[in-house]
CSV table of C-alpha atoms in Angstrom, one decimal:
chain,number,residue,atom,x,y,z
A,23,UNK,CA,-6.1,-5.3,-24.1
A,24,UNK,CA,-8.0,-8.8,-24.1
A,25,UNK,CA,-10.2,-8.8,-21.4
A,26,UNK,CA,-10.5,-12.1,-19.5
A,27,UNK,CA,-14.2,-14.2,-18.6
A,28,UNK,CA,-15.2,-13.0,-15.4
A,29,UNK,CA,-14.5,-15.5,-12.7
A,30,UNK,CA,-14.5,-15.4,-9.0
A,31,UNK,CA,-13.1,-12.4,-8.0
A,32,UNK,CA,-11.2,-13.2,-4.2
A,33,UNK,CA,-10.3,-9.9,-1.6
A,34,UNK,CA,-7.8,-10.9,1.1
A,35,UNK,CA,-8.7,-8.8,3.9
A,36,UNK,CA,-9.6,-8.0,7.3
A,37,UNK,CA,-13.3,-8.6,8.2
A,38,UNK,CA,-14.5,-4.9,8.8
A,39,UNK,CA,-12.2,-3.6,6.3
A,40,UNK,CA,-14.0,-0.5,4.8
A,41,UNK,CA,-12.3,-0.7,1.3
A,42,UNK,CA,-13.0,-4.5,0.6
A,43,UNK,CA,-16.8,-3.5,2.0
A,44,UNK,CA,-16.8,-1.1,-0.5
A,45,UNK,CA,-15.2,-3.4,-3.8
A,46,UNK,CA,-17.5,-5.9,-3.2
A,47,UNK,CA,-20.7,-3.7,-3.4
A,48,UNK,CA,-18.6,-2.0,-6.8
A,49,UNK,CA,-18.2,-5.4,-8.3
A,50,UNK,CA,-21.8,-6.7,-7.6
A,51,UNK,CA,-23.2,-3.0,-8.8
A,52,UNK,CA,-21.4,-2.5,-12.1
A,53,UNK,CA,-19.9,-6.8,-13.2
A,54,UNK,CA,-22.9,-8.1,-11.6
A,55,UNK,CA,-20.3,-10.5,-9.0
A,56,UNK,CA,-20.0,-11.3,-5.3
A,57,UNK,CA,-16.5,-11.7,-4.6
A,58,UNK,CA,-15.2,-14.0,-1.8
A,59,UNK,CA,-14.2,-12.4,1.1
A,60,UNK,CA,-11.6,-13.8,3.3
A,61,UNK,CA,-9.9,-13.3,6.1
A,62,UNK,CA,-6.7,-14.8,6.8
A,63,UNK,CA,-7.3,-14.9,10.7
A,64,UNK,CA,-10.0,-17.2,10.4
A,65,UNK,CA,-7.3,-20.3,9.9
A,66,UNK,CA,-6.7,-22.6,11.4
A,67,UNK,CA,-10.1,-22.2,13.1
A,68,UNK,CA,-11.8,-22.6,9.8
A,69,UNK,CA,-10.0,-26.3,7.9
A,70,UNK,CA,-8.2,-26.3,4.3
A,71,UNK,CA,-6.8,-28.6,2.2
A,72,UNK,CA,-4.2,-28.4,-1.0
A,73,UNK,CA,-4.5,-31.7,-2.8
A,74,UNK,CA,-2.1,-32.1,-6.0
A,75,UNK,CA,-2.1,-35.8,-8.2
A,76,UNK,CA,-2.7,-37.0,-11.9
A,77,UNK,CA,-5.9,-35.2,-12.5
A,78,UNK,CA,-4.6,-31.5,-11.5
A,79,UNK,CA,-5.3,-29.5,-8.0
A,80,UNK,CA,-7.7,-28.9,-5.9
A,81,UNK,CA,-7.8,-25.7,-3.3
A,82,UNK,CA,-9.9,-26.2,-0.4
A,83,UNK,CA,-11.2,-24.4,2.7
A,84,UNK,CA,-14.1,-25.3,5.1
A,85,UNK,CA,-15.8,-21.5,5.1
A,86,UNK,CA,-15.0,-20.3,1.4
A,87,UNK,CA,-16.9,-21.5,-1.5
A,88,UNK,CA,-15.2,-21.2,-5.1
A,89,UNK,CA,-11.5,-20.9,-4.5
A,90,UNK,CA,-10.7,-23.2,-7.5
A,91,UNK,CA,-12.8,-20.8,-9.7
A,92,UNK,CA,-10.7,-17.4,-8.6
A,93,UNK,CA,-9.4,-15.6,-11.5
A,94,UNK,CA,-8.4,-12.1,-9.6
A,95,UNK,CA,-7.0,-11.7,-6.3
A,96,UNK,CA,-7.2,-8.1,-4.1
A,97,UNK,CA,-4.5,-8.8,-1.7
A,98,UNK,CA,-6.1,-6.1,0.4
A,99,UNK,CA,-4.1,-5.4,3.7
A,100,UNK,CA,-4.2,-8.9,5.0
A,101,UNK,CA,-3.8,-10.2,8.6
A,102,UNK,CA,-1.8,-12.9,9.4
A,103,UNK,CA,-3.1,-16.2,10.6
A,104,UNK,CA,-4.3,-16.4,13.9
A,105,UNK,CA,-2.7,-19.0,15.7
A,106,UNK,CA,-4.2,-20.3,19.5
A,107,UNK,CA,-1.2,-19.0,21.7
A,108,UNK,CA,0.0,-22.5,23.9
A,109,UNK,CA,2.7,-23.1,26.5
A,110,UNK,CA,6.0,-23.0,25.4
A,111,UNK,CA,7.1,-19.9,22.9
A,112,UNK,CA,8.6,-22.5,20.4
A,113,UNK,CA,5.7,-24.5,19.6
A,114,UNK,CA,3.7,-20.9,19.0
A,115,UNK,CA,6.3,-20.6,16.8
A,116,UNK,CA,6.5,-23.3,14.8
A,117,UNK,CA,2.7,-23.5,14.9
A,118,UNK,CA,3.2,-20.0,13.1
A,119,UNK,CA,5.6,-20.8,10.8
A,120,UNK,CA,3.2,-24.4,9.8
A,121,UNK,CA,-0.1,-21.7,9.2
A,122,UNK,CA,1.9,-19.1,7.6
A,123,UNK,CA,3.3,-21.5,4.6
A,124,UNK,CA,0.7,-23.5,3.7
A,125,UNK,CA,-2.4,-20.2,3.7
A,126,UNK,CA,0.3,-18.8,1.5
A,127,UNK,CA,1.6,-21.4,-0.6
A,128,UNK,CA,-2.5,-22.3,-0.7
A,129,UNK,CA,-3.6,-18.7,-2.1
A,130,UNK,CA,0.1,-17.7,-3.9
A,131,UNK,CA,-0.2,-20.6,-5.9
A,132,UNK,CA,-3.9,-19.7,-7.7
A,133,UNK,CA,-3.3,-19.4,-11.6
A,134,UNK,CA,-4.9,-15.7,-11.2
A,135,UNK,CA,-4.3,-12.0,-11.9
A,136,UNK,CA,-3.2,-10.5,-8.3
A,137,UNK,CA,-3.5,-7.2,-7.6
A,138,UNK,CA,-0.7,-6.8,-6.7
A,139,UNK,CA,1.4,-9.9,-6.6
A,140,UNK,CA,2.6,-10.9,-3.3
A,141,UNK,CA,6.1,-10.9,-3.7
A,142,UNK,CA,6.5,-8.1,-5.6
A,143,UNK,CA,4.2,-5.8,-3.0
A,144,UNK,CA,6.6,-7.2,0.0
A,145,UNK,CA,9.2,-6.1,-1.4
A,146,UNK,CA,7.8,-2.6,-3.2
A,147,UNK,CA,6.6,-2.1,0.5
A,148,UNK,CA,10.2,-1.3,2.1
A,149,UNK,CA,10.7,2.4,2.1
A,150,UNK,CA,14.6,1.8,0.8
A,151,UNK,CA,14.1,0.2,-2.3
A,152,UNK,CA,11.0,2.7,-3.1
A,153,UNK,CA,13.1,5.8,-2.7
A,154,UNK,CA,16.4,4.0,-4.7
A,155,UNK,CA,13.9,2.8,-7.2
A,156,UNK,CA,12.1,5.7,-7.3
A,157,UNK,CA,15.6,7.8,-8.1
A,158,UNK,CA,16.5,5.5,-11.2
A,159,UNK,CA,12.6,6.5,-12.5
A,160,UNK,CA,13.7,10.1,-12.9
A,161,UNK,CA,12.1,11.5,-9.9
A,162,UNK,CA,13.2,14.4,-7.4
A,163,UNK,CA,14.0,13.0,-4.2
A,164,UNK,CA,14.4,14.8,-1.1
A,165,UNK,CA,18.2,14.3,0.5
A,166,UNK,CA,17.6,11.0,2.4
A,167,UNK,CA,19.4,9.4,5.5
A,168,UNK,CA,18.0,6.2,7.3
A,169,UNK,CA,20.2,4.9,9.8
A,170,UNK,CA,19.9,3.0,13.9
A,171,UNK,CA,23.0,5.4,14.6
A,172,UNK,CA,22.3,8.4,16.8
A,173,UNK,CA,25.6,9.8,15.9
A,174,UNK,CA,25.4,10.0,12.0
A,175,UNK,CA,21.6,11.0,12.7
A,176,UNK,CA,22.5,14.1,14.3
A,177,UNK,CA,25.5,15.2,11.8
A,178,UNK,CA,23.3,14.8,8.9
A,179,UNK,CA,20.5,16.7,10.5
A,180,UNK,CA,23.7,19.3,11.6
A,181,UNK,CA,24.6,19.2,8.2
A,182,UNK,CA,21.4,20.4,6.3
A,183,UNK,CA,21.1,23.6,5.1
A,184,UNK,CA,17.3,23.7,6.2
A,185,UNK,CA,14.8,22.1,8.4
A,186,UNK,CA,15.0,18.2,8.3
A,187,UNK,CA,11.6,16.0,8.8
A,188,UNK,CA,11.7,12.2,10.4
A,189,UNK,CA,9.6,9.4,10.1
A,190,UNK,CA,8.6,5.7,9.8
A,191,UNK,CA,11.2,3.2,8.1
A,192,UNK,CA,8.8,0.4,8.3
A,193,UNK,CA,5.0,-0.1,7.1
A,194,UNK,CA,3.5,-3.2,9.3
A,195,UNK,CA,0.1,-2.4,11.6
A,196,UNK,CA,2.1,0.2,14.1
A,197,UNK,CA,0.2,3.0,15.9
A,198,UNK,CA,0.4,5.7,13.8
A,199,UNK,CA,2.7,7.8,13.9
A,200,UNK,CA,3.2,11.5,11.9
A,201,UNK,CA,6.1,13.0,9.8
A,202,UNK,CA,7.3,15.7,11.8
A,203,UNK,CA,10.5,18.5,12.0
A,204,UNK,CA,13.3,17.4,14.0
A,205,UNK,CA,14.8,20.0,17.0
A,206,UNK,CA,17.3,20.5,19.0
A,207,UNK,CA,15.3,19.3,21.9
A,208,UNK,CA,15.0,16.1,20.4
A,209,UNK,CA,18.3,15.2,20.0
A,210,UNK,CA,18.4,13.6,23.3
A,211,UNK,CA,16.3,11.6,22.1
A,212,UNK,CA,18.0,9.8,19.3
A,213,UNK,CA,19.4,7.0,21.1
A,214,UNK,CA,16.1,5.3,20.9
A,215,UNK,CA,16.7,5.2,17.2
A,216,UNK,CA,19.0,2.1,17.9
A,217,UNK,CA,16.3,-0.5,18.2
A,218,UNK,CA,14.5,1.5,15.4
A,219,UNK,CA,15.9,2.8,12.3
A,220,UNK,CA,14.7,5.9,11.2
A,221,UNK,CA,14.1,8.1,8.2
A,222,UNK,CA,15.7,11.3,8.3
A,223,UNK,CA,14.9,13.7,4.7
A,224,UNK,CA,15.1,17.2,3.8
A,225,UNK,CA,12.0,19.0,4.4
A,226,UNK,CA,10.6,20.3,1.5
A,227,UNK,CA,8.9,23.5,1.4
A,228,UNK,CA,5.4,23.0,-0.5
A,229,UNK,CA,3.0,24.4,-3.1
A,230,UNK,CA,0.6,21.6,-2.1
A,231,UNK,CA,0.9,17.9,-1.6
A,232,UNK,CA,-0.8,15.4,-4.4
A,233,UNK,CA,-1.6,11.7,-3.5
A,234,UNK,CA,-1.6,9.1,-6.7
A,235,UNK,CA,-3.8,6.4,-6.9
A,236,UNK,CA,-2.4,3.9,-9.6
A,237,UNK,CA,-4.5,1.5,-11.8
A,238,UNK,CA,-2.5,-0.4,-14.1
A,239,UNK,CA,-1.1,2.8,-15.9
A,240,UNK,CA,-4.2,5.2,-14.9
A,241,UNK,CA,-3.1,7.9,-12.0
A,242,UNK,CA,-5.9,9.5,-10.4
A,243,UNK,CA,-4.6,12.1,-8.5
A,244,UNK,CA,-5.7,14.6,-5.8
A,245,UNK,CA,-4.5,17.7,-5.2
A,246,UNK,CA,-3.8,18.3,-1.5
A,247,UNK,CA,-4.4,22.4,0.0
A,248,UNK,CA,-2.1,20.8,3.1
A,249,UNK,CA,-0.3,24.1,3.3
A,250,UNK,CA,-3.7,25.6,4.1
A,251,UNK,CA,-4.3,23.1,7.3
A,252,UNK,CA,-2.6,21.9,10.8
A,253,UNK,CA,-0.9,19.5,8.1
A,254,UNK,CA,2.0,21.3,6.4
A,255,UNK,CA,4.2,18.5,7.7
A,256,UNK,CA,2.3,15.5,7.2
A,257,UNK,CA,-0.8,16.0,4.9
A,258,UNK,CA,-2.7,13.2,6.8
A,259,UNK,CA,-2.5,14.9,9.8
A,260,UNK,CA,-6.0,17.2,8.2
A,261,UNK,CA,-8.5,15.9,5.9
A,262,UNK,CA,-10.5,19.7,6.2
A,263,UNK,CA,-8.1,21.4,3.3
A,264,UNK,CA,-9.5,21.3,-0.2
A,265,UNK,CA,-8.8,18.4,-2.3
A,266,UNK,CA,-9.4,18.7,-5.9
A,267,UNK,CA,-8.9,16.7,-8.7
A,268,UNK,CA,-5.5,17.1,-10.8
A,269,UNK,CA,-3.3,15.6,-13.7
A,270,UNK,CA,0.6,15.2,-13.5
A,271,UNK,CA,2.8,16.8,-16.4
A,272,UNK,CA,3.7,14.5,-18.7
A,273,UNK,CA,7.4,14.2,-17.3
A,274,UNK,CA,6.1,13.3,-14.0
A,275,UNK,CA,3.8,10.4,-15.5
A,276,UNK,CA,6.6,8.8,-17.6
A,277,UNK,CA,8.4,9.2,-14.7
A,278,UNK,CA,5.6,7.8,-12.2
A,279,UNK,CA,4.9,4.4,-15.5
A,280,UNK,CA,8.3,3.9,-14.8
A,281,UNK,CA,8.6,3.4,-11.3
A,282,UNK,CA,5.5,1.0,-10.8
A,283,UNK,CA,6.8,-1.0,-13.4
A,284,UNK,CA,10.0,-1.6,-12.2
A,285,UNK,CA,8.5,-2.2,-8.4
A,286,UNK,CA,6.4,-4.3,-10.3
A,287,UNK,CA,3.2,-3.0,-8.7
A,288,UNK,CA,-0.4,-2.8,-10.6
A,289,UNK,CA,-2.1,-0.8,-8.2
A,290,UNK,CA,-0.3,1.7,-5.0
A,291,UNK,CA,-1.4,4.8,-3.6
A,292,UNK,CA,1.4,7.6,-4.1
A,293,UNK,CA,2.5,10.5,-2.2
A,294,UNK,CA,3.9,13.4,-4.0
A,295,UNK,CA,5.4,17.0,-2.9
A,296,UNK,CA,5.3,19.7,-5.2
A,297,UNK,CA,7.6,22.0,-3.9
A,298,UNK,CA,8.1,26.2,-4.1
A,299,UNK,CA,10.9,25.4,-6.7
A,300,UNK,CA,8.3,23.9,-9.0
A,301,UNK,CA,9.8,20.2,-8.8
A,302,UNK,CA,7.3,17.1,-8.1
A,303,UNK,CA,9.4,14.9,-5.2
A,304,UNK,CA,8.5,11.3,-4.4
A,305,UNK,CA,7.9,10.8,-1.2
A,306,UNK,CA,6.8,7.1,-0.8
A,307,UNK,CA,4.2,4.4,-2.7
A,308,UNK,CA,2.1,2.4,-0.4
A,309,UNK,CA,1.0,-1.1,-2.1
A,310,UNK,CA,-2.2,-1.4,-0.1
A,311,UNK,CA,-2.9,2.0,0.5
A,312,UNK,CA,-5.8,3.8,1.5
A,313,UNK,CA,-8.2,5.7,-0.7
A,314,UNK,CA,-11.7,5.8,-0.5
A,315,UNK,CA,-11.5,9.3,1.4
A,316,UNK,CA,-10.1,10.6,-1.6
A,317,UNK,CA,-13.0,9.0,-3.6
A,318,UNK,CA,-15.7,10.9,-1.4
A,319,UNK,CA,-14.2,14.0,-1.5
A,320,UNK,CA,-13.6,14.4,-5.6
A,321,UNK,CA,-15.7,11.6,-6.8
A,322,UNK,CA,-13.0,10.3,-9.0
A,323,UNK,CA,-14.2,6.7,-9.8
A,324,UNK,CA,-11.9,5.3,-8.3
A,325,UNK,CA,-13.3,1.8,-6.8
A,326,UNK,CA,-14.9,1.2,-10.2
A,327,UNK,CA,-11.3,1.3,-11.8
A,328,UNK,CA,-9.9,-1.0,-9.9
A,329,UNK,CA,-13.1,-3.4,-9.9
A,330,UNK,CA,-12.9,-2.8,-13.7
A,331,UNK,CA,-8.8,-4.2,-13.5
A,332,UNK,CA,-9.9,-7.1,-11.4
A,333,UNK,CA,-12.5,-8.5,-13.5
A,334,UNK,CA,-10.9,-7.4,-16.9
A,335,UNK,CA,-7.6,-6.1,-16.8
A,336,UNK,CA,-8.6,-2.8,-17.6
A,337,UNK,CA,-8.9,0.0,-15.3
A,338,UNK,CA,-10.7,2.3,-17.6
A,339,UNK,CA,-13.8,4.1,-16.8
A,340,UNK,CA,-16.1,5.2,-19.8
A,341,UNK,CA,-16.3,9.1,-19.3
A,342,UNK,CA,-13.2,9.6,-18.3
């Protein structure tokens, strides 16, 4: 692969955000470059400008110098503008709206490589078109129902053979909230699923649980002792199990190449289950997910990958 001239190198993210911290000091150890750093909240406090005539474009915005010279964009868990809350509701609204398009259209519009494109890690980012996606690539998925209808909620949970998990439909900046066995007791509490549609799967009884990290085609993957832990459920639920460095077969891999492409993602963080019945199941890709954890506990080089993919293209490491 051709590698590109190293140009400004721009992470969209929140302020205190640990991972950006952490790229930055990564692309000014090993390329020798101090990225930009910005955070979306800071407009419209902070003043911008998109100018377009005869002579080309110009990108401009009072507290960030270089944005005409970005080459790669880390669209890093971004905030949305922040927008001085006024009288009346609709005028917050359309202030919104105003803020919204033109930081967008402002950034989106940068001739650069994105990691990972906007559009394509909206939509990558809906749990439905992951798991259908996901399917076509060849992977095991666990039997699936996400519905806002307590009634068809509690015949598929009837209907299982075995224990059934729920969870999360959406991804936005919600309180947490774990992966966890459905029971009869909470059956009375399905009607709240009507404002909030639901994932209902199979729960799938484990070897271990494996999370992906993705770079352009390189999967650095962690194996997960979860069935060791309080997290035999959800593996985030206990960070004190072993985690060990792993590889996927080679069926799992083609299968894995074949997902992010058609998602069209460059970089995600993946959750795998490797069940008792030796089958790898897909469990969901998070875009923007998080990974340095994973970093400290194997020292895969992880951050120097994907600083390696932002500056060249290439996520490779030599060593490895």
């Amino acid at each position: 692969m051709v590698s590109r001239l190293p140009g400004s190198v721009l992470i969209v993210s929140e302020t205190d955000d640990l991972h950006a911290t952490a790229m930055a000091a990564t692309l000014r150890e090993h390329h020798g470059l101090s990225p930009i750093h910005l955070d979306l909240r800071d407009f419209p406090r902070e003043s911008g400008s998109f100018r377009l005539d005869r002579l080309g474009t110009t990108r401009s915005l009072s507290h960030v110098i270089g944005l005409d010279t970005v080459r790669s964009v880390w669209w890093r868990r971004p905030h949305p503008c922040q927008v001085p809350g006024g009288v009346r509701a609709s005028d917050d609204a359309y202030r919104q709206a105003e803020c919204d398009g033109f930081i967008q259209g402002l950034l989106w519009s940068i001739p650069a490589f994105w990691i990972n494109d906007p559009g394509a890690d909206r939509t990558a980012a809906r749990k439905i078109v992951q798991l259908e996606t996901a399917q076509r690539a060849g992977f095991a998925i666990p039997e699936t129902l996400i519905t806002n209808d307590p009634d068809e909620a509690r015949s598929f949970v009837e209907s299982r053979p075995g224990a059934v998990v729920y969870k999360r439909t959406g991804t936005g900046r919600a309180e947490f909230a774990e992966t966890r066995i459905i029971t009869a007791a909470d059956f009375g509490k399905l009607a709240g699923i009507r404002s909030a549609p639901t994932t209902f799967q199979d729960y799938i009884q484990a070897e271990c649980d494996l999370r992906v990290v993705w770079v352009d085609g390189i999967a650095w993957t962690v194996r997960i002792d979860s069935q060791a832990g309080v997290g035999r459920v959800d593996s985030r639920l206990d960070t004190s199990v072993e985690f060990t460095r792993d590889q996927l077969p080679a069926s799992v891999s083609k299968s894995l190449a074949t997902l992010m492409g058609a998602l069209g993602l460059s970089f995600g963080v993946l959750d795998l289950r490797l069940g008792l019945d030796g089958e790898y199941y897909f469990l969901e890709v998070n875009p923007q997910g998080q990974f340095a954890y994973l970093e400290i506990k194997t020292g895969l080089p992880i951050f120097q990958s994907l600083s390696n993919l932002l500056v060249h293209s290439d996520g490779m490491v030599p060593g490895y």
